[in-house]
mmCIF file of C-alpha atoms and ligand atoms in Angstrom:
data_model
loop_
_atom_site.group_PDB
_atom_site.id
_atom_site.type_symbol
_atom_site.label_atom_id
_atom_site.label_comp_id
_atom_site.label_asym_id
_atom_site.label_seq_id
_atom_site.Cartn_x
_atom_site.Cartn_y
_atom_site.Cartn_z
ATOM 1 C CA UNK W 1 -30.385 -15.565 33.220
ATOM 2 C CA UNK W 2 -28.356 -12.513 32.683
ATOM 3 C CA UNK W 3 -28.694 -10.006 35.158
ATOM 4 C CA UNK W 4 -28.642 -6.643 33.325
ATOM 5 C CA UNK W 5 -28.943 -2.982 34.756
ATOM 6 C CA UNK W 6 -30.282 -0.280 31.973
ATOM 7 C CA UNK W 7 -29.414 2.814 31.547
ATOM 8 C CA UNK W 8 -32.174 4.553 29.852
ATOM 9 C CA UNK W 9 -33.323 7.717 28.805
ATOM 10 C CA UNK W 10 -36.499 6.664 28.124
ATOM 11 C CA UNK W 11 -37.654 7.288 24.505
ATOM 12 C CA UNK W 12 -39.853 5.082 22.733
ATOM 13 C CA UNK W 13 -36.794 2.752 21.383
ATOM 14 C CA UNK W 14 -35.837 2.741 25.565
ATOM 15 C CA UNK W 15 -38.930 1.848 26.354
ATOM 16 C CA UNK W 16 -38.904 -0.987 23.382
ATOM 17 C CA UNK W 17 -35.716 -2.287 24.944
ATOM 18 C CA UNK W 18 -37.302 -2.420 28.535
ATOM 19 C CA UNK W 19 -39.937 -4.375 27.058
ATOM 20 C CA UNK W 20 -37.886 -6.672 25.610
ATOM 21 C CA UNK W 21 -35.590 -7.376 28.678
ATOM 22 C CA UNK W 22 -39.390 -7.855 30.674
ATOM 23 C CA UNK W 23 -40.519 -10.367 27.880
ATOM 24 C CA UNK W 24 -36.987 -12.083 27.487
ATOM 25 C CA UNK W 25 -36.485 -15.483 29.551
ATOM 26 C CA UNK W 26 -32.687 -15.061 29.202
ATOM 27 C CA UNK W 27 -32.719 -11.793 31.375
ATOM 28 C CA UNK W 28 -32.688 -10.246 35.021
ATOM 29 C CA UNK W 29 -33.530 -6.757 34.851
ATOM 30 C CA UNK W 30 -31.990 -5.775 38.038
ATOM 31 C CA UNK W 31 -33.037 -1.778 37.508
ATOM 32 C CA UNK W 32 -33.180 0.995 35.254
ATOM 33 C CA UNK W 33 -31.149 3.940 35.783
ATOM 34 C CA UNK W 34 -32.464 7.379 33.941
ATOM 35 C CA UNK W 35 -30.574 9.709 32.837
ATOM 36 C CA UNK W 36 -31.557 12.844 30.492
ATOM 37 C CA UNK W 37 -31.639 12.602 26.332
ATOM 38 C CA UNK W 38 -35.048 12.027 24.685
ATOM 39 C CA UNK W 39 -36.234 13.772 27.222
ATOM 40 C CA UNK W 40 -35.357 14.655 30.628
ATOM 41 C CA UNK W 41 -34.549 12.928 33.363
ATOM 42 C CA UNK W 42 -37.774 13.576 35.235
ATOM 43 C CA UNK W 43 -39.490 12.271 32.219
ATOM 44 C CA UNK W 44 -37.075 9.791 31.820
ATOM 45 C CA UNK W 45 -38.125 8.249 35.327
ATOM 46 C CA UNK W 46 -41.670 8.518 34.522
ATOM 47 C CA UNK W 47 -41.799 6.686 31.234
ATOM 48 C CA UNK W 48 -39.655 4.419 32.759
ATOM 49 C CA UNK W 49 -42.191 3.443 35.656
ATOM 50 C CA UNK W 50 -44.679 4.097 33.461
ATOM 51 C CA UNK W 51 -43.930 1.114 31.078
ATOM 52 C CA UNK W 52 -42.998 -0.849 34.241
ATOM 53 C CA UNK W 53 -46.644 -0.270 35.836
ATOM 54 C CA UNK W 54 -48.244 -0.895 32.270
ATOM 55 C CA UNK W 55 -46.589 -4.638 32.582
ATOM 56 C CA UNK W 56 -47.079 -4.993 35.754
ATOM 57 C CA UNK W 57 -43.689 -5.391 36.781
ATOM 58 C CA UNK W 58 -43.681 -2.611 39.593
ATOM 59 C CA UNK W 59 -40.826 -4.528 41.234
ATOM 60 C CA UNK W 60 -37.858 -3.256 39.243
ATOM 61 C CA UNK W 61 -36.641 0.007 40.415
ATOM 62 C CA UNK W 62 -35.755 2.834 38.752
ATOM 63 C CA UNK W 63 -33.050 5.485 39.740
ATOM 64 C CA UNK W 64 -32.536 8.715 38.572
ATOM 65 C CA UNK W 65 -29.081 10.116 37.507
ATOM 66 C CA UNK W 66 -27.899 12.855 35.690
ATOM 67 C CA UNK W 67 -29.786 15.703 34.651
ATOM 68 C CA UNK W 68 -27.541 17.527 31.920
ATOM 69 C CA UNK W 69 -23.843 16.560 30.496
ATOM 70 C CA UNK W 70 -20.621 17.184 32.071
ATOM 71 C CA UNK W 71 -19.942 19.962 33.004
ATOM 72 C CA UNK W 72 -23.216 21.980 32.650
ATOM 73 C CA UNK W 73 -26.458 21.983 34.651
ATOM 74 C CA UNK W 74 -28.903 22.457 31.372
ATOM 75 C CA UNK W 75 -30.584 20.287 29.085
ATOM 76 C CA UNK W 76 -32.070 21.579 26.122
ATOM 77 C CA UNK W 77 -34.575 19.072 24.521
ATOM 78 C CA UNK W 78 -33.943 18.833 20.916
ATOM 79 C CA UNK W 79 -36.950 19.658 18.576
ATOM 80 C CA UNK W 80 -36.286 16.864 16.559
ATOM 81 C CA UNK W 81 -36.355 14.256 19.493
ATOM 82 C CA UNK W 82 -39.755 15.785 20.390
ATOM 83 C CA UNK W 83 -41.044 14.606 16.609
ATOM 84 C CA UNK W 84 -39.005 10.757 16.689
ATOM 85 C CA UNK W 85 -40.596 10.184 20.258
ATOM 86 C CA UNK W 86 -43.529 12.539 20.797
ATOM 87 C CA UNK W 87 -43.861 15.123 23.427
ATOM 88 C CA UNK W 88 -44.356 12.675 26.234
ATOM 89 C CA UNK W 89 -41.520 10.847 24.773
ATOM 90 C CA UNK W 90 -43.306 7.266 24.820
ATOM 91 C CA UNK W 91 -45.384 8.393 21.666
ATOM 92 C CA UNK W 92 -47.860 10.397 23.514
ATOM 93 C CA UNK W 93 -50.123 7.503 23.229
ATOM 94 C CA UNK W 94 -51.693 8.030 26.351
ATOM 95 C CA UNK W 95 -49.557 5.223 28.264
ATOM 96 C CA UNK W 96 -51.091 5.582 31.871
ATOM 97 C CA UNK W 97 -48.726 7.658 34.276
ATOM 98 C CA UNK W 98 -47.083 5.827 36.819
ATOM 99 C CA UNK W 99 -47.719 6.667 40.686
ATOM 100 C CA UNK W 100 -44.557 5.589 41.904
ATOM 101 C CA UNK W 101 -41.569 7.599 42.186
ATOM 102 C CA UNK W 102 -37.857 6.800 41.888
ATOM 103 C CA UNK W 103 -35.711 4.918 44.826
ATOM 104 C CA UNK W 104 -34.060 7.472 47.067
ATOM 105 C CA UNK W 105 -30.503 6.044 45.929
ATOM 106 C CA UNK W 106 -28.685 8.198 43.221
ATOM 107 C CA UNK W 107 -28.621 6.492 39.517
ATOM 108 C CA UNK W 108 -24.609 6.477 39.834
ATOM 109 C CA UNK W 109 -24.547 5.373 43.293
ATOM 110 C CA UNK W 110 -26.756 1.914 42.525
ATOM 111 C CA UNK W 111 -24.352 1.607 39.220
ATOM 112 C CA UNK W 112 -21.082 0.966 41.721
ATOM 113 C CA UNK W 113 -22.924 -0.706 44.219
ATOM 114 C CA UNK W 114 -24.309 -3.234 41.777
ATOM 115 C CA UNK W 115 -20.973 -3.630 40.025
ATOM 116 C CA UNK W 116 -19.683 -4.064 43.830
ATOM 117 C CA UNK W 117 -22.375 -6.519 44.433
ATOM 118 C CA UNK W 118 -22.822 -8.536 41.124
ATOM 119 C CA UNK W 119 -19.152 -7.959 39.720
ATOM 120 C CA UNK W 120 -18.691 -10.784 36.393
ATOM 121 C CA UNK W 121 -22.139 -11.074 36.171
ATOM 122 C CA UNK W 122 -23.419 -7.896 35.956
ATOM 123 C CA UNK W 123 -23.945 -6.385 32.519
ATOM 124 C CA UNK W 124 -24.741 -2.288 31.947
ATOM 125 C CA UNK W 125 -26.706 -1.785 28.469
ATOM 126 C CA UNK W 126 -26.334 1.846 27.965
ATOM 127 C CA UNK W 127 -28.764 3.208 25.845
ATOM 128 C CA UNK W 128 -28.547 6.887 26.276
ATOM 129 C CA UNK W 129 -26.068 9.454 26.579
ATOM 130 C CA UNK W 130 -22.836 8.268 29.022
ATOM 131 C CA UNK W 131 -23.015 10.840 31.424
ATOM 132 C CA UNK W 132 -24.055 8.311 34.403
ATOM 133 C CA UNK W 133 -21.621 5.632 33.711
ATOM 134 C CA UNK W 134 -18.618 8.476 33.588
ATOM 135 C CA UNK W 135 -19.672 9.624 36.506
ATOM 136 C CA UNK W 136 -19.622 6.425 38.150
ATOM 137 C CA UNK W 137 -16.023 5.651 36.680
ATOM 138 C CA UNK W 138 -14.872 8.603 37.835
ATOM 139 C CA UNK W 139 -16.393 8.164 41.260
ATOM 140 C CA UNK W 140 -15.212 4.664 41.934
ATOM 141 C CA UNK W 141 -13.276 3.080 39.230
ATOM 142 C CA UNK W 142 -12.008 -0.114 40.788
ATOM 143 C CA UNK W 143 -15.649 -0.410 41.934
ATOM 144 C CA UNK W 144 -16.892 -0.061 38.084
ATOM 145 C CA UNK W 145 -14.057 -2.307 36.685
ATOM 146 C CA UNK W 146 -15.961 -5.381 38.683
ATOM 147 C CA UNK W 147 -18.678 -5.340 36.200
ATOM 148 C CA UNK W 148 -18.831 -8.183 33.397
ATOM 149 C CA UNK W 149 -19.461 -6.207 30.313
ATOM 150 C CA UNK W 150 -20.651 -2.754 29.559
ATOM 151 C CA UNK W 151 -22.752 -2.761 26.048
ATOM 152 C CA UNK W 152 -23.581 0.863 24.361
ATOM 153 C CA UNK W 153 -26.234 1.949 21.608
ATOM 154 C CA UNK W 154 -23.856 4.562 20.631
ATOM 155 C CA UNK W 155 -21.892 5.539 17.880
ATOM 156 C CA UNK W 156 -21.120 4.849 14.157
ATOM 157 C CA UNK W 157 -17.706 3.810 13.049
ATOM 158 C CA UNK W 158 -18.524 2.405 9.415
ATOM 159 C CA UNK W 159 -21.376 4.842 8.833
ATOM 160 C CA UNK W 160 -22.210 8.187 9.054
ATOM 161 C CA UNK W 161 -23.771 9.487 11.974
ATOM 162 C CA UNK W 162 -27.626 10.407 12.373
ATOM 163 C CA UNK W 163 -27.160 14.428 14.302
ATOM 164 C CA UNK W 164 -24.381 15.174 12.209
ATOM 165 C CA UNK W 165 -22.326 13.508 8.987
ATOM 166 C CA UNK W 166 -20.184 12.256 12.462
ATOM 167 C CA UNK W 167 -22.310 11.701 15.699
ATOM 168 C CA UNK W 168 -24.898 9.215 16.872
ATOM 169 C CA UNK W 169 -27.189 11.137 18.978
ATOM 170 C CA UNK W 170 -26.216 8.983 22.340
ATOM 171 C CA UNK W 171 -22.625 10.366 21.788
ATOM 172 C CA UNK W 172 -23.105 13.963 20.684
ATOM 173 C CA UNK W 173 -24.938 14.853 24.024
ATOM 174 C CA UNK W 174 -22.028 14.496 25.690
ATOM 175 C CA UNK W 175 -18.772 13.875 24.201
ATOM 176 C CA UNK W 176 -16.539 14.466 26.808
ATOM 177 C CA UNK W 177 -18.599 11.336 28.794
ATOM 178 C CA UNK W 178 -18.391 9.202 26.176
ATOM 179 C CA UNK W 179 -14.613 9.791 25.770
ATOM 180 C CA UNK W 180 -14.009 8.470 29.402
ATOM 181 C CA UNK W 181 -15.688 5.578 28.864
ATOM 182 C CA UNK W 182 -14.500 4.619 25.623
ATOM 183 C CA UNK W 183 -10.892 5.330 26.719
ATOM 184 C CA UNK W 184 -11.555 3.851 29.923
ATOM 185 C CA UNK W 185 -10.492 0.187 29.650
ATOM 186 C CA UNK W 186 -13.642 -1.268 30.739
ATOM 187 C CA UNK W 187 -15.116 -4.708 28.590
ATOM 188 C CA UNK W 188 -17.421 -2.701 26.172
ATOM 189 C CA UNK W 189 -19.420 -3.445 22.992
ATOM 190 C CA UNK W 190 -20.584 -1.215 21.084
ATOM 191 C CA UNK W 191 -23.951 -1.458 19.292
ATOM 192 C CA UNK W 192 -23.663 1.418 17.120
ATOM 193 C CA UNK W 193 -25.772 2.568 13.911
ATOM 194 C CA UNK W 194 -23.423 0.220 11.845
ATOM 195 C CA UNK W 195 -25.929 -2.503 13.036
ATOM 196 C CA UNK W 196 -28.988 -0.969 14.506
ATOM 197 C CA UNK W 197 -29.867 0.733 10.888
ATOM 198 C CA UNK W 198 -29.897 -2.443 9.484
ATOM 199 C CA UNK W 199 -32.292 -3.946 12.659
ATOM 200 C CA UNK W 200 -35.580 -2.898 10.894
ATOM 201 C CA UNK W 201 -39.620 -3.676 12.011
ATOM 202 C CA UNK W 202 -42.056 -2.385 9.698
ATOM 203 C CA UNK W 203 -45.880 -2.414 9.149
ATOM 204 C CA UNK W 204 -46.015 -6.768 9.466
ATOM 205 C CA UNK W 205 -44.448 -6.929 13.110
ATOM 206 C CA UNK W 206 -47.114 -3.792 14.322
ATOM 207 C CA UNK W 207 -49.741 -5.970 12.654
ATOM 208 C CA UNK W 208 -48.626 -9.070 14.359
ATOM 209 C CA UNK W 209 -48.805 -7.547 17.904
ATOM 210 C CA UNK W 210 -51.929 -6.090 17.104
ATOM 211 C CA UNK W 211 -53.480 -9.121 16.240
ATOM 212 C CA UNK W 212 -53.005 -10.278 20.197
ATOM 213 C CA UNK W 213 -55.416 -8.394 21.171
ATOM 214 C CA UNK W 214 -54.479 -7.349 24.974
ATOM 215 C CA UNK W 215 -54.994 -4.067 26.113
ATOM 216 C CA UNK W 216 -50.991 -3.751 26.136
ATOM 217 C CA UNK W 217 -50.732 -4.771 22.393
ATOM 218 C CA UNK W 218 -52.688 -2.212 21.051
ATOM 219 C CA UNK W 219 -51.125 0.524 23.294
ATOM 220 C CA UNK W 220 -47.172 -0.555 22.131
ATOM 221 C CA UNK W 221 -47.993 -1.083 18.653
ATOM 222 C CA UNK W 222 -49.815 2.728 18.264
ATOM 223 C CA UNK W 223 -45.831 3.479 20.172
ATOM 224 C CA UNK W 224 -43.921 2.058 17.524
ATOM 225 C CA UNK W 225 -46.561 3.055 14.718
ATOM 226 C CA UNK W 226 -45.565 6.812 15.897
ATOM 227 C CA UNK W 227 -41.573 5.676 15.530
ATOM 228 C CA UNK W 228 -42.443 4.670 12.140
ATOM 229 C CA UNK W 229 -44.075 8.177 11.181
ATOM 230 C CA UNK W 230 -40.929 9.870 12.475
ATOM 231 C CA UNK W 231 -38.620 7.858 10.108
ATOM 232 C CA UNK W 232 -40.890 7.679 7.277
ATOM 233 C CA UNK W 233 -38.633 8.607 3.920
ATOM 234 C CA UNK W 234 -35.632 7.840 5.610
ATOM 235 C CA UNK W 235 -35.088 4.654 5.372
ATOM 236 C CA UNK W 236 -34.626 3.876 1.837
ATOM 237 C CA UNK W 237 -38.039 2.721 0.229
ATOM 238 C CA UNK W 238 -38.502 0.624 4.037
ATOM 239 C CA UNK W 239 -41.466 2.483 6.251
ATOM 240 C CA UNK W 240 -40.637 1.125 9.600
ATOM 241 C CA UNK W 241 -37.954 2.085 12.364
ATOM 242 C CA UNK W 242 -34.600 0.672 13.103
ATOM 243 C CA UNK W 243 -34.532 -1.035 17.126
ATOM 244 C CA UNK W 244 -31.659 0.482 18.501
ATOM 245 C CA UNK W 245 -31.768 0.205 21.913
ATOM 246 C CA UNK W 246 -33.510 -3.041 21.610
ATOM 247 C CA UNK W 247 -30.769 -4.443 19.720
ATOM 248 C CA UNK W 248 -28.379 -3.415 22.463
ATOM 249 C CA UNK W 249 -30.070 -5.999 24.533
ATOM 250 C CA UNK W 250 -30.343 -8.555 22.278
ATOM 251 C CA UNK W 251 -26.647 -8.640 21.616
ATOM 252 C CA UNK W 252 -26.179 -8.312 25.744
ATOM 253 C CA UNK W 253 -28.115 -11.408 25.602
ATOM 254 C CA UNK W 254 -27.017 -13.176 22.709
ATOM 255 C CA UNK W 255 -23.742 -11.823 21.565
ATOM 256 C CA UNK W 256 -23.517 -14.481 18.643
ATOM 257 C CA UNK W 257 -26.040 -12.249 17.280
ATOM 258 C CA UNK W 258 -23.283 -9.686 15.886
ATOM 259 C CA UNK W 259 -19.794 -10.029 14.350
ATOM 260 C CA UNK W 260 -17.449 -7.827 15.914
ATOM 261 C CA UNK W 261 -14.240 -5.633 15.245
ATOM 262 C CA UNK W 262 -11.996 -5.390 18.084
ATOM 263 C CA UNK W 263 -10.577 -2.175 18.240
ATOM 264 C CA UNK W 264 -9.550 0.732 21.428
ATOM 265 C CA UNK W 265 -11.768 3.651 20.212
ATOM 266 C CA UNK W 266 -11.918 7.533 21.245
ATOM 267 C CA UNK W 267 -14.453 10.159 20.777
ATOM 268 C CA UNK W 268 -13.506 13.151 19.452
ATOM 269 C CA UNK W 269 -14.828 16.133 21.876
ATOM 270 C CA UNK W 270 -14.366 19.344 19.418
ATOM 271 C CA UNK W 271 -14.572 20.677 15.502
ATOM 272 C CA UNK W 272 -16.944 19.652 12.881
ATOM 273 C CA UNK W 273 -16.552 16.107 13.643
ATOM 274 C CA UNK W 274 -17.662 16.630 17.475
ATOM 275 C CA UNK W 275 -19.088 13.036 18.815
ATOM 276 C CA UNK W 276 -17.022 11.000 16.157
ATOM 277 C CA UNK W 277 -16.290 7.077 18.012
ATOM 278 C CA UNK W 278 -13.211 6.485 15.667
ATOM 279 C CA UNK W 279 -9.934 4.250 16.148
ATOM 280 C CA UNK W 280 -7.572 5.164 19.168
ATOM 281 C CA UNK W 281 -4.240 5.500 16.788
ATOM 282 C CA UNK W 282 -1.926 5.338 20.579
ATOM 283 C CA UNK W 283 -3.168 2.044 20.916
ATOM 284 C CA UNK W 284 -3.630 0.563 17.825
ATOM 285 C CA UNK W 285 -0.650 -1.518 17.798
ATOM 286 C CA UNK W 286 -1.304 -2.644 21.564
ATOM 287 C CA UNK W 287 -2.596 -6.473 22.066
ATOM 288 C CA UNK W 288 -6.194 -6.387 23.470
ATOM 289 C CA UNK W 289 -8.734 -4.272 22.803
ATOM 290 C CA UNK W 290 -10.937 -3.268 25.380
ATOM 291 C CA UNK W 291 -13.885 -2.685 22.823
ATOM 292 C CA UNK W 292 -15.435 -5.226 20.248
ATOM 293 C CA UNK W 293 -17.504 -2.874 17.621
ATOM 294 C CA UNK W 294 -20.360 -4.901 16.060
ATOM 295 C CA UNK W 295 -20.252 -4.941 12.714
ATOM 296 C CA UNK W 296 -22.589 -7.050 11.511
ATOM 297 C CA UNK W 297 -25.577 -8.798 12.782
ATOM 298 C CA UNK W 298 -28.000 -11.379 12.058
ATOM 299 C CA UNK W 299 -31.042 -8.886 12.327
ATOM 300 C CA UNK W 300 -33.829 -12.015 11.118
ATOM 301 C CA UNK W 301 -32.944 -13.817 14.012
ATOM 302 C CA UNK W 302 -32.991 -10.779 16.626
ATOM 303 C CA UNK W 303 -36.397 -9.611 15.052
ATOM 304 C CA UNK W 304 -37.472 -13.305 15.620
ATOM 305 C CA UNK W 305 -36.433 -12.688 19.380
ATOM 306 C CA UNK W 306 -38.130 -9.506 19.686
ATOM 307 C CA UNK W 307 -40.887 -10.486 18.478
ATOM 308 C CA UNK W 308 -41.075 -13.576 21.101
ATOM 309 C CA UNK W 309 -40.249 -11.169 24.032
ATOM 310 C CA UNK W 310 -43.241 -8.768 22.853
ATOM 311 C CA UNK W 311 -45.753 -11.394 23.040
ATOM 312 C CA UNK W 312 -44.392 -12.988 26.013
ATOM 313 C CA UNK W 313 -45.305 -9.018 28.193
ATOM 314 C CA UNK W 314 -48.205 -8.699 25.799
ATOM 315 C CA UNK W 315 -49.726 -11.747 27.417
HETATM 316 O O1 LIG N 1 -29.212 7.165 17.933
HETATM 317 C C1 LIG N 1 -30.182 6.368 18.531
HETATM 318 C C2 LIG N 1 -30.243 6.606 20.028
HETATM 319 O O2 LIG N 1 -30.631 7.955 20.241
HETATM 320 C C3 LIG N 1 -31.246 5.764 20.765
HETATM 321 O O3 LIG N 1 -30.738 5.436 22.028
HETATM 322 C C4 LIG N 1 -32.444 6.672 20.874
HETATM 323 O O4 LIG N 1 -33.243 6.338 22.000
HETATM 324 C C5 LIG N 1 -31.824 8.027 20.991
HETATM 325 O O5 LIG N 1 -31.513 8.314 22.311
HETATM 326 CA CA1 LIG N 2 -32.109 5.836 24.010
#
């Protein structure tokens, strides 16, 4: 069992991916940390617990971090992230609202501790904006450098990006964030749109869950039947969504999943190409990266997986 702390701002694909760790018997979801994105973090909390509750796993907790990026005290929800995830965020499917609250422990303060307290065996999937883990880094580096691996759904480095020609939508929120973590020497992979736009579900896998027949089934398929509205056209001739943060924990858990690059990456922070993840040139001639890029990935078999984990929380 891997023991595996998200960082979430929960958005249907979030949500997916908290599912997924729940249904998976190769994972220890030791707690969600929100943070802002899809929505905000208030919201972010909520769906969180609200999924949790829905599963009946009230027992994870959920912490809640940072409210805007670096630097700034505002978020400003994009319109388009209000038609990919709905204005509840979770599909506006009418997922009951949780009743619980988060812990009383900051999002970045559980994030040391646990990398304190776990060390090697803890691994952070990111699957929002960095603005928690930099803050942690920043906070309490040595603490942070404990951890075992630190995976991100973020970024494009052999593709183009899906806010701008250059920027995944995890890294344009905050640039700056991004850019200490990537430069920051930690163990990361990064699970970037160079494999999560080829991780596909259409039509079949909605149909499959459906055919379950538990309360739960009905209510996650209408989710990611709402996903599939939102990316309808753009997917080349395919009406379905790509898993992204899903796929983040799928290669957490199985990193034989993905072929990797190992390269020291930046983000650029400025200009048109604002929230770029592109090759550190300082250190390309240095032994070691700290950063294997996935490349490529055996998305039958993680779909397979997926699947399996769906119907085990289904149940
Ligand atoms: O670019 C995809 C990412 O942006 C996912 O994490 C999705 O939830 C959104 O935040
Ligand atoms: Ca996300």
């Amino acid at each position: 069992m891997k023991k595996i702390i998200l960082d979430a701002d929960t958005g249907i694909d979030d949500a997916l991916a908290i599912l997924y760790a729940l249904g998976s018997n190769e994972c220890e979801l030791i707690g969600i940390t929100s943070i802002y994105g899809n929505v905000s973090v208030d919201t972010s909390v909520e769906n969180s617990l609200s999924i949790l509750d829905l599963v009946e796993h009230q027992n994870i907790p959920v912490y809640k971090g940072s409210e805007a990026k670096l630097g700034s005290d505002t978020y400003e929800r994009r319109e388009i992230t209000k038609k990919i995830h709905g204005h509840d965020g979770i599909g506006d499917v009418h997922i009951p609202k949780s009743t619980r609250s988060a812990e009383s422990k900051n999002a970045v303060d559980f994030l040391i501790e646990a990398c304190e307290e776990h060390g090697s065996e803890l691994t952070i999937v990111a699957t929002s904006p960095l603005t928690n883990l930099a803050k942690a880094f920043t906070k309490a580096p040595e603490s942070i450098k404990k951890v075992g691996k630190i995976v991100i759904m973020g970024g494009a480095l052999t593709v183009t990006g899906n806010v701008t020609p250059y920027a995944e939508a995890n890294i344009i929120e905050d640039p700056n964030a991004a850019k200490t973590i990537f430069e920051s020497g930690l163990p990361i992979v990064m699970v970037g749109l160079d494999v999560t736009m080829r991780t596909l579900i259409t039509l079949n896998e909605t149909k499959a869950l459906r055919k379950l027949n538990t309360k739960n089934s009905e209510l996650i398929a209408d989710m990611i039947d709402f996903y599939f509205r939102s990316y309808e056209g753009r997917l080349s001739g395919v009406y379905g969504c790509p898993l992204h943060d899903p796929l983040a924990v799928g290669i957490a858990l199985h990193p034989e999943l993905a072929s990797t690059l190992a390269i020291d990456l930046t983000v650029e922070t400025s200009g048109a190409s604002k929230g770029r993840t592109i090759g550190l040139m300082d250190k390309l001639n240095e032994g070691s990266p700290s950063t294997e890029v996935c490349v490529q990935v055996d998305e039958s078999k993680f779909i397979e997986l997926f699947m399996e984990s769906l119907k085990n929380i289904c149940k």
